[in-house]
Tab-separated table of C-alpha atoms in Angstrom:
chain	number	residue	atom	x	y	z
R	1	MET	CA	-0.123	0.259	0.082
R	2	ILE	CA	0.996	3.629	-0.468
R	3	PHE	CA	-0.015	6.664	1.378
R	4	ILE	CA	-0.460	9.747	-0.199
R	5	ASP	CA	-0.348	12.855	2.231
R	6	ILE	CA	-2.733	15.681	1.048
R	7	ASN	CA	-0.757	18.750	2.280
R	8	ASP	CA	0.208	21.526	-0.193
R	9	TRP	CA	3.392	22.406	2.330
R	10	GLU	CA	5.034	18.634	1.876
R	11	PHE	CA	3.121	16.834	-0.603
R	12	SER	CA	4.418	13.177	0.016
R	13	ALA	CA	4.229	9.595	-1.235
R	14	ARG	CA	5.600	6.876	0.540
R	15	THR	CA	5.340	2.968	1.205
R	16	GLU	CA	3.998	1.221	4.100
R	17	GLN	CA	7.734	0.347	5.144
R	18	GLY	CA	8.502	4.075	5.440
R	19	THR	CA	10.014	4.481	2.282
R	20	VAL	CA	9.715	8.039	0.749
R	21	LEU	CA	8.371	8.001	-2.994
R	22	TYR	CA	7.755	11.644	-3.468
R	23	ASN	CA	8.124	14.699	-1.045
R	24	ALA	CA	7.802	18.421	-2.319
R	25	ARG	CA	5.824	21.532	-1.913
R	26	ALA	CA	3.132	21.773	-3.983
R	27	GLY	CA	3.158	24.075	-7.190
R	28	ALA	CA	2.372	23.806	-10.788
R	29	SER	CA	4.290	25.734	-13.604
R	30	THR	CA	4.445	26.069	-17.468
R	31	ALA	CA	7.102	28.742	-17.524
R	32	GLN	CA	9.371	26.604	-19.250
R	33	GLY	CA	7.066	25.075	-21.638
R	34	PRO	CA	5.682	21.869	-20.442
R	35	LEU	CA	3.653	21.379	-17.082
R	36	VAL	CA	5.808	20.651	-14.007
R	37	PHE	CA	5.329	20.238	-10.564
R	38	GLY	CA	6.944	20.398	-7.069
R	39	ASP	CA	10.708	22.003	-7.179
R	40	ALA	CA	10.874	22.606	-10.667
R	41	ALA	CA	7.711	24.743	-10.624
R	42	ASN	CA	8.320	26.425	-7.627
R	43	GLN	CA	11.505	27.422	-8.880
R	44	CYS	CA	9.552	29.793	-11.345
R	45	SER	CA	7.206	31.153	-9.168
R	46	ARG	CA	7.880	34.812	-8.909
R	47	THR	CA	9.698	34.949	-11.840
R	48	HIS	CA	6.572	33.615	-13.878
R	49	PRO	CA	3.450	34.210	-11.455
R	50	GLN	CA	1.158	34.344	-14.432
R	51	ARG	CA	2.184	30.633	-15.298
R	52	PHE	CA	2.307	29.474	-11.920
R	53	ASN	CA	-0.326	27.907	-9.161
R	54	ASN	CA	0.035	26.590	-5.903
R	55	LYS	CA	-3.398	26.584	-4.475
R	56	TYR	CA	-5.058	23.494	-5.946
R	57	LEU	CA	-4.480	21.073	-2.828
R	58	TYR	CA	-5.773	24.235	-0.628
R	59	THR	CA	-9.060	24.678	-2.387
R	60	LEU	CA	-9.612	20.825	-3.601
R	61	ALA	CA	-11.963	21.962	-5.783
R	62	ALA	CA	-12.693	22.430	-9.638
R	63	GLU	CA	-12.138	26.355	-9.417
R	64	PRO	CA	-10.925	27.884	-12.626
R	65	ILE	CA	-7.328	28.855	-13.466
R	66	ALA	CA	-6.050	32.438	-13.624
R	67	GLY	CA	-3.402	32.203	-16.256
R	68	ASP	CA	-1.976	29.742	-18.630
R	69	LEU	CA	-1.653	26.225	-17.247
R	70	LYS	CA	-2.496	24.089	-20.252
R	71	PRO	CA	-3.314	21.163	-20.441
R	72	ALA	CA	-5.132	22.256	-16.866
R	73	LYS	CA	-8.048	24.527	-16.722
R	74	ASN	CA	-9.088	24.054	-13.447
R	75	HIS	CA	-7.486	23.241	-9.665
R	76	ALA	CA	-9.252	19.655	-10.062
R	77	ASP	CA	-7.107	19.142	-13.355
R	78	LEU	CA	-4.258	20.356	-11.861
R	79	ILE	CA	-4.640	17.369	-8.714
R	80	TYR	CA	-5.001	15.064	-11.492
R	81	HIS	CA	-1.633	15.778	-13.469
R	82	HIS	CA	0.178	15.886	-10.401
R	83	LEU	CA	-0.981	12.406	-9.282
R	84	LEU	CA	-0.034	11.294	-12.580
R	85	GLN	CA	3.421	12.693	-12.093
R	86	LEU	CA	4.134	11.194	-9.159
R	87	GLN	CA	4.442	7.849	-11.076
R	88	LEU	CA	3.271	5.480	-8.387
R	89	PRO	CA	3.256	1.799	-8.969
R	90	ALA	CA	0.128	0.723	-10.864
R	91	ASP	CA	-0.139	-2.523	-8.566
R	92	LYS	CA	-0.305	-0.988	-5.211
R	93	PRO	CA	-3.560	0.366	-3.333
R	94	ILE	CA	-3.522	3.900	-2.072
R	95	THR	CA	-4.645	5.090	0.931
R	96	PHE	CA	-4.932	9.201	1.628
R	97	CYS	CA	-4.002	10.942	4.648
R	98	VAL	CA	-6.224	14.299	5.153
R	99	GLY	CA	-6.744	16.710	7.529
R	100	GLY	CA	-9.850	16.899	10.040
R	101	HIS	CA	-11.013	20.067	7.767
R	102	LEU	CA	-11.665	18.548	4.967
R	103	THR	CA	-15.007	17.628	4.112
R	104	LEU	CA	-17.171	14.845	2.291
R	105	THR	CA	-17.246	17.104	-0.896
R	106	HIS	CA	-13.582	17.485	-0.787
R	107	LEU	CA	-13.088	13.284	-0.392
R	108	GLY	CA	-15.607	12.861	-2.806
R	109	LEU	CA	-14.033	15.198	-5.526
R	110	LEU	CA	-10.385	13.850	-4.464
R	111	LEU	CA	-11.727	10.466	-4.884
R	112	GLY	CA	-13.235	11.122	-8.568
R	113	ILE	CA	-9.990	12.718	-9.245
R	114	ALA	CA	-7.949	9.373	-8.632
R	115	LYS	CA	-10.180	6.918	-10.082
R	116	GLU	CA	-9.470	9.314	-13.239
R	117	ALA	CA	-5.653	8.938	-12.524
R	118	LYS	CA	-6.520	4.952	-12.068
R	119	LEU	CA	-5.438	4.915	-8.691
R	120	ASP	CA	-6.945	2.163	-6.498
R	121	VAL	CA	-8.139	4.216	-3.118
R	122	LYS	CA	-8.734	2.108	-0.255
R	123	GLY	CA	-9.677	4.992	2.114
R	124	PHE	CA	-8.796	8.207	4.020
R	125	LEU	CA	-6.792	8.459	7.454
R	126	ASP	CA	-6.917	11.329	9.631
R	127	SER	CA	-3.374	12.882	9.683
R	128	ALA	CA	-3.667	14.004	13.228
R	129	LEU	CA	-4.313	10.621	14.167
R	130	ALA	CA	-1.366	9.322	12.129
R	131	HIS	CA	0.978	11.714	13.192
R	132	SER	CA	0.052	11.348	17.157
R	133	LEU	CA	-1.397	7.545	18.011
R	134	SER	CA	1.837	6.795	19.143
R	135	THR	CA	2.614	9.638	21.192
R	136	PRO	CA	2.440	8.650	24.923
R	137	PHE	CA	0.069	11.093	26.113
R	138	THR	CA	-2.669	10.177	28.836
R	139	GLU	CA	-5.041	13.197	28.163
R	140	ASN	CA	-6.804	14.851	25.277
R	141	TYR	CA	-4.320	16.607	23.541
R	142	HIS	CA	-4.128	18.997	20.078
R	143	VAL	CA	-1.984	18.538	16.764
R	144	LEU	CA	-0.988	21.246	15.110
R	145	ASP	CA	-0.282	20.925	10.996
R	146	LEU	CA	1.177	23.363	8.740
R	147	GLU	CA	-0.094	23.618	5.344
R	148	LEU	CA	1.316	26.094	2.771
R	149	HIS	CA	-1.791	28.395	2.915
R	150	ARG	CA	-3.147	27.806	6.189
R	151	LEU	CA	-2.575	26.452	9.796
R	152	VAL	CA	-4.468	23.344	10.985
R	153	VAL	CA	-5.159	22.664	14.821
R	154	SER	CA	-7.153	19.237	15.394
R	155	HIS	CA	-8.440	18.233	18.898
R	156	VAL	CA	-7.504	14.554	19.966
R	157	SER	CA	-9.483	12.684	22.672
R	158	ILE	CA	-8.287	9.584	24.447
R	159	THR	CA	-10.698	6.926	26.174
R	160	ASN	CA	-9.078	4.311	27.579
R	161	ASN	CA	-6.816	2.705	24.625
R	162	GLU	CA	-8.785	4.301	21.791
R	163	ARG	CA	-8.309	7.762	20.287
R	164	THR	CA	-10.827	9.811	18.079
R	165	ALA	CA	-9.749	13.111	16.024
R	166	GLY	CA	-12.389	15.595	16.974
R	167	ASN	CA	-12.806	19.404	16.282
R	168	THR	CA	-10.378	20.776	13.668
R	169	THR	CA	-9.724	24.600	13.548
R	170	THR	CA	-8.064	26.295	10.582
R	171	TYR	CA	-6.506	29.648	10.409
R	172	ASP	CA	-6.590	30.453	6.741
R	173	GLY	CA	-3.758	32.891	5.437
R	174	MET	CA	-1.799	31.834	8.241
R	175	GLY	CA	0.259	28.911	6.502
R	176	ALA	CA	4.027	28.412	5.856
R	177	ALA	CA	3.408	31.263	2.767
R	178	ALA	CA	2.319	33.518	5.014
R	179	ILE	CA	5.228	32.959	7.396
R	180	ILE	CA	7.697	33.018	4.682
R	181	GLU	CA	6.334	36.291	2.932
R	182	GLY	CA	6.702	38.197	6.459
R	183	TRP	CA	10.270	37.264	6.507
R	184	MET	CA	10.767	38.431	2.810
R	185	ASN	CA	9.090	41.687	3.697
R	186	VAL	CA	11.425	42.192	6.866
R	187	ILE	CA	14.409	41.621	4.724
R	188	ALA	CA	13.383	43.764	2.235
R	189	ASP	CA	12.632	46.685	4.670
R	190	GLU	CA	16.702	45.974	6.012
R	191	PHE	CA	17.752	46.190	2.205
R	192	VAL	CA	15.947	49.266	1.717
R	193	GLN	CA	17.291	50.938	5.141
R	194	LYS	CA	20.766	49.687	4.351
R	195	THR	CA	21.390	49.854	0.736
R	196	ARG	CA	18.291	51.592	-0.808
R	197	PHE	CA	17.616	48.561	-2.943
R	198	ASP	CA	13.934	47.005	-2.982
R	199	PRO	CA	14.561	43.391	-3.715
R	200	LEU	CA	10.965	42.829	-4.294
R	201	HIS	CA	11.219	45.349	-6.927
R	202	THR	CA	12.064	42.795	-9.777
R	203	GLY	CA	10.907	39.017	-9.953
R	204	ALA	CA	14.529	38.113	-10.205
R	205	CYS	CA	15.700	39.335	-6.934
R	206	GLU	CA	12.424	38.224	-5.236
R	207	GLN	CA	13.007	34.835	-6.457
R	208	GLN	CA	16.500	34.748	-5.194
R	209	LEU	CA	15.176	35.840	-1.631
R	210	LEU	CA	12.435	32.993	-1.605
R	211	ASP	CA	15.261	30.537	-2.703
R	212	GLN	CA	17.702	31.471	0.572
R	213	ILE	CA	14.592	31.717	2.628
R	214	ASN	CA	13.585	28.311	1.624
R	215	GLY	CA	17.274	27.344	2.518
R	216	TRP	CA	16.679	27.258	5.820
R	217	MET	CA	13.553	24.962	6.450
R	218	GLY	CA	14.501	22.060	8.532
R	219	GLU	CA	16.457	24.356	11.147
R	220	GLN	CA	14.854	24.029	14.052
R	221	LYS	CA	15.886	27.630	15.442
R	222	LEU	CA	15.985	31.123	13.667
R	223	LYS	CA	18.993	32.732	13.459
R	224	ASP	CA	20.906	35.303	12.156
R	225	GLN	CA	20.990	35.111	8.658
R	226	HIS	CA	23.636	36.643	5.541
R	227	ILE	CA	21.568	37.628	2.428
R	228	SER	CA	23.427	38.091	-1.028
R	229	LEU	CA	21.411	39.309	-3.816
R	230	SER	CA	22.734	39.684	-7.513
R	231	TYR	CA	21.134	42.409	-9.704
R	232	ALA	CA	22.345	44.537	-12.394
R	233	ASP	CA	26.034	43.030	-12.042
R	234	ALA	CA	25.912	43.944	-8.601
R	235	ASN	CA	26.063	42.418	-5.528
R	236	ARG	CA	24.384	43.344	-2.683
R	237	ASP	CA	24.548	41.680	1.060
R	238	ILE	CA	23.110	42.346	4.453
R	239	ASP	CA	22.873	40.372	7.654
R	240	VAL	CA	19.633	40.183	9.266
R	241	ALA	CA	19.132	39.658	13.107
R	242	ALA	CA	17.571	36.611	14.438
R	243	SER	CA	15.355	38.677	16.856
R	244	LEU	CA	13.658	40.659	13.692
R	245	LEU	CA	12.548	37.275	12.013
R	246	SER	CA	11.218	36.091	15.198
R	247	ASP	CA	9.159	38.795	16.167
R	248	LYS	CA	7.573	38.464	12.538
R	249	LEU	CA	6.842	35.084	13.208
R	250	GLN	CA	5.373	36.016	16.825
R	251	GLN	CA	3.055	38.762	14.810
R	252	ARG	CA	1.984	36.325	12.165
R	253	LEU	CA	0.637	33.928	14.780
R	254	THR	CA	-1.564	36.364	16.788
R	255	GLY	CA	-4.402	35.709	14.955
R	256	CYS	CA	-4.322	32.206	16.274
R	257	ASP	CA	-6.287	31.549	19.601
R	258	PHE	CA	-3.990	28.888	21.783
R	259	GLU	CA	-5.959	29.795	25.115
R	260	SER	CA	-7.564	26.320	25.665
R	261	ILE	CA	-4.844	24.193	24.634
R	262	SER	CA	-2.296	22.803	27.230
R	263	ARG	CA	-0.716	20.161	25.339
R	264	LEU	CA	0.244	20.498	21.603
R	265	LEU	CA	2.093	18.061	19.455
R	266	LEU	CA	3.650	19.484	16.092
R	267	SER	CA	3.634	17.476	13.037
R	268	PRO	CA	7.297	16.719	11.456
R	269	ARG	CA	6.508	19.010	8.649
R	270	ALA	CA	5.395	21.866	11.019
R	271	ALA	CA	8.278	21.727	13.082
R	272	ARG	CA	10.709	22.180	10.093
R	273	MET	CA	9.408	25.761	10.065
R	274	PRO	CA	12.082	27.685	11.693
R	275	GLY	CA	11.713	29.054	15.024
R	276	LEU	CA	7.792	27.993	15.210
R	277	LYS	CA	8.066	25.457	18.210
R	278	ASP	CA	9.621	28.049	20.273
R	279	ALA	CA	7.332	30.606	19.077
R	280	LEU	CA	4.146	28.189	20.263
R	281	ALA	CA	6.187	27.404	23.669
R	282	LYS	CA	5.885	30.827	24.550
R	283	ARG	CA	1.931	30.641	24.711
R	284	ILE	CA	1.334	26.798	25.371
R	285	ALA	CA	2.703	24.750	28.358
R	286	GLN	CA	3.723	21.853	26.748
R	287	VAL	CA	4.828	21.598	23.039
R	288	MET	CA	5.991	18.341	21.622
R	289	VAL	CA	6.985	17.150	18.102
R	290	ALA	CA	5.727	14.132	16.629
R	291	ASP	CA	8.504	11.358	15.969
R	292	GLU	CA	8.348	10.730	12.102
R	293	ALA	CA	9.786	7.457	12.563
R	294	SER	CA	6.412	6.318	14.084
R	295	LEU	CA	4.456	6.832	10.880
R	296	PRO	CA	4.841	3.822	9.024
R	297	ASN	CA	3.366	1.788	12.327
R	298	ASN	CA	0.698	4.452	12.855
R	299	TYR	CA	-0.514	4.230	9.048
R	300	HIS	CA	-0.471	0.252	9.684
R	301	THR	CA	-2.723	0.416	12.754
R	302	LEU	CA	-5.256	3.108	11.038
R	303	THR	CA	-5.575	0.817	8.306
R	304	GLN	CA	-6.688	-2.253	10.041
R	305	SER	CA	-10.104	-0.384	10.326
R	306	LEU	CA	-10.256	-0.264	6.449
R	307	SER	CA	-12.694	-2.453	4.560
R	308	ASP	CA	-12.721	-3.930	0.973
R	309	GLN	CA	-16.864	-3.422	1.344
R	310	GLY	CA	-16.346	0.409	0.732
R	311	VAL	CA	-14.261	3.576	0.968
R	312	ARG	CA	-13.856	4.799	4.455
R	313	ARG	CA	-12.828	7.783	6.312
R	314	ILE	CA	-10.845	6.393	9.660
R	315	ILE	CA	-10.996	8.891	12.360
R	316	THR	CA	-10.923	6.740	15.402
R	317	ALA	CA	-8.077	3.809	16.142
R	318	LYS	CA	-7.366	1.642	19.405
R	319	THR	CA	-3.743	1.621	20.253
R	320	ASP	CA	-1.646	-0.833	22.496
R	321	LEU	CA	0.351	1.833	23.853
R	322	GLU	CA	0.565	1.546	27.667
R	323	VAL	CA	1.680	4.687	29.433
R	324	ALA	CA	2.099	4.701	33.263
R	325	PRO	CA	0.529	7.633	35.083
R	326	ALA	CA	2.807	10.398	35.919
R	327	THR	CA	4.284	9.915	39.656
R	328	THR	CA	5.826	13.267	39.630
R	329	LYS	CA	4.387	16.517	38.440
R	330	GLN	CA	6.547	19.508	37.577
R	331	LYS	CA	5.852	22.685	39.684
R	332	ALA	CA	5.105	26.071	37.969
R	333	THR	CA	7.068	29.002	38.582
R	334	HIS	CA	5.005	31.485	36.436
R	335	LEU	CA	1.385	32.043	34.971
R	336	LEU	CA	1.229	32.846	31.357
R	337	LEU	CA	-1.035	35.176	29.827
R	338	HIS	CA	-1.282	36.872	26.681
R	339	ASN	CA	2.381	36.018	25.736
R	340	GLN	CA	3.449	37.649	29.071
R	341	ALA	CA	4.540	35.244	31.795
R	342	HIS	CA	4.025	36.346	35.513
R	343	PRO	CA	5.953	34.912	38.290
R	344	LEU	CA	3.679	33.213	40.650
R	345	SER	CA	5.661	34.660	43.655
R	346	ALA	CA	4.037	38.261	42.796
R	347	GLN	CA	1.753	39.563	45.439
R	348	ARG	CA	-1.320	39.672	43.348
R	349	PHE	CA	-0.812	35.572	42.908
R	350	ALA	CA	1.046	34.816	46.408
R	351	LYS	CA	-2.160	36.203	48.388
R	352	HIS	CA	-4.068	33.344	46.712
R	353	LEU	CA	-1.813	30.423	46.696
R	354	ASP	CA	1.197	30.933	49.024
R	355	PRO	CA	0.397	29.378	52.438
R	356	GLN	CA	2.178	32.279	54.083
R	357	HIS	CA	-1.229	34.055	53.246
R	358	SER	CA	-3.504	31.376	54.547
R	359	LYS	CA	-5.474	33.396	56.545
R	360	THR	CA	-6.294	35.776	53.602
R	361	ARG	CA	-6.696	33.866	51.021
R	362	SER	CA	-9.829	34.518	49.099
R	363	THR	CA	-11.974	32.101	47.148
R	364	ASP	CA	-12.053	33.697	43.955
R	365	ILE	CA	-9.396	31.637	42.096
R	366	ALA	CA	-9.838	28.462	40.674
R	367	VAL	CA	-7.251	25.983	39.437
R	368	ASN	CA	-8.660	23.457	36.739
R	369	GLY	CA	-12.134	24.348	37.950
R	370	VAL	CA	-11.468	23.731	41.503
R	371	ILE	CA	-12.185	26.601	43.679
R	372	ALA	CA	-9.920	27.714	46.276
R	373	PRO	CA	-7.174	24.734	45.632
R	374	GLY	CA	-4.038	23.774	47.463
R	375	GLU	CA	-0.980	25.933	47.131
R	376	THR	CA	1.030	24.058	44.322
R	377	VAL	CA	0.247	25.040	41.190
R	378	TYR	CA	1.916	22.526	38.256
R	379	VAL	CA	2.552	23.133	34.573
R	380	GLY	CA	-0.112	22.920	32.437
R	381	ASP	CA	-2.678	24.039	35.177
R	382	ARG	CA	-5.386	26.342	34.189
R	383	VAL	CA	-5.705	29.150	36.708
R	384	LEU	CA	-8.597	31.410	36.843
R	385	LEU	CA	-8.478	34.701	38.626
R	386	GLN	CA	-10.652	37.920	38.600
R	387	GLU	CA	-12.167	36.323	35.355
R	388	LEU	CA	-8.621	35.943	33.318
R	389	THR	CA	-7.398	32.432	32.800
R	390	TYR	CA	-3.750	31.652	33.247
R	391	THR	CA	-1.704	28.751	31.914
R	392	ALA	CA	0.899	27.794	34.591
R	393	ILE	CA	4.442	27.421	32.950
R	394	THR	CA	7.843	27.002	34.289
R	395	VAL	CA	10.604	29.524	33.347
R	396	LEU	CA	14.123	28.274	34.097
């Protein structure tokens, strides 16, 4: 069986043993003549924007194409031709891995396109479960995945040894493309201030800048960057501080609501966006990265619920994972609210929680829903005080 991950940030196909057959950012271009996809297409995205499209996996619809991308006339055509260019073995059945935000209409269209491409589709697996099925959580959690044009957050509930993918929230316009575009703007501003040269003024320089930023992908941390651009027989170089890039990433994430999330698992592709894990850790108590090596086993477990009687969508699976309950909890040192960490020792919190103030402690505080709780607050606790909800964290 072959597993195709429907994600335009990393559109991939791999065998059940985990061998990667294809992995590239979705994109289609006819800039050089024939219709090409993936890396070959993205290399022309800024120099020939009228002959480039990277929205087809985002829309999953028969939406008309603006520009010349013949032989494709709409987004569904581009999906069809991209599947053909994967050149998958004809004798292998296909299972799609999809996000919880895709509707039955989306899946029906995808199934129809796959049949036109002569693919034998067995079913659809929920990507949040695929990434997290073997992660040793004992309580409900969220999975964050990154697409090219949106950020996707899915809730997974745990009941005994069964996990179920539930509500999925999407933040359109906040995907990898928006993050990269923000960094391009930051760097362009630095060029203008330091050299009076605007790298976004020409498609060739814009493509050079984009290519250099793409070279950062896979680095977990943001770092100072040296940018070099060539235009009109002249080279222009500047250094860009990591703090500027980090600030822009934080700005991009301000439109996302993480207040109700205490345990977050990042998909491996989301973790490959530099600085994203660190940015999220400033707002969420527990942030982990999914183990990519566990994907084949997770896929295998999920496919056990598929049937030859019809194509199914799998959103629930049992796991044999045995997780011992935690014997110790980490004490919190701070309370987090709107990206600001406040020490628990501060007077306004101590008078409610510190044993030294036991005579004056009031009942207008709740920890995890318990009114006037004991003195100790642990990492991940939700603290309600004066109509504000804080998340307990530890700052080293």
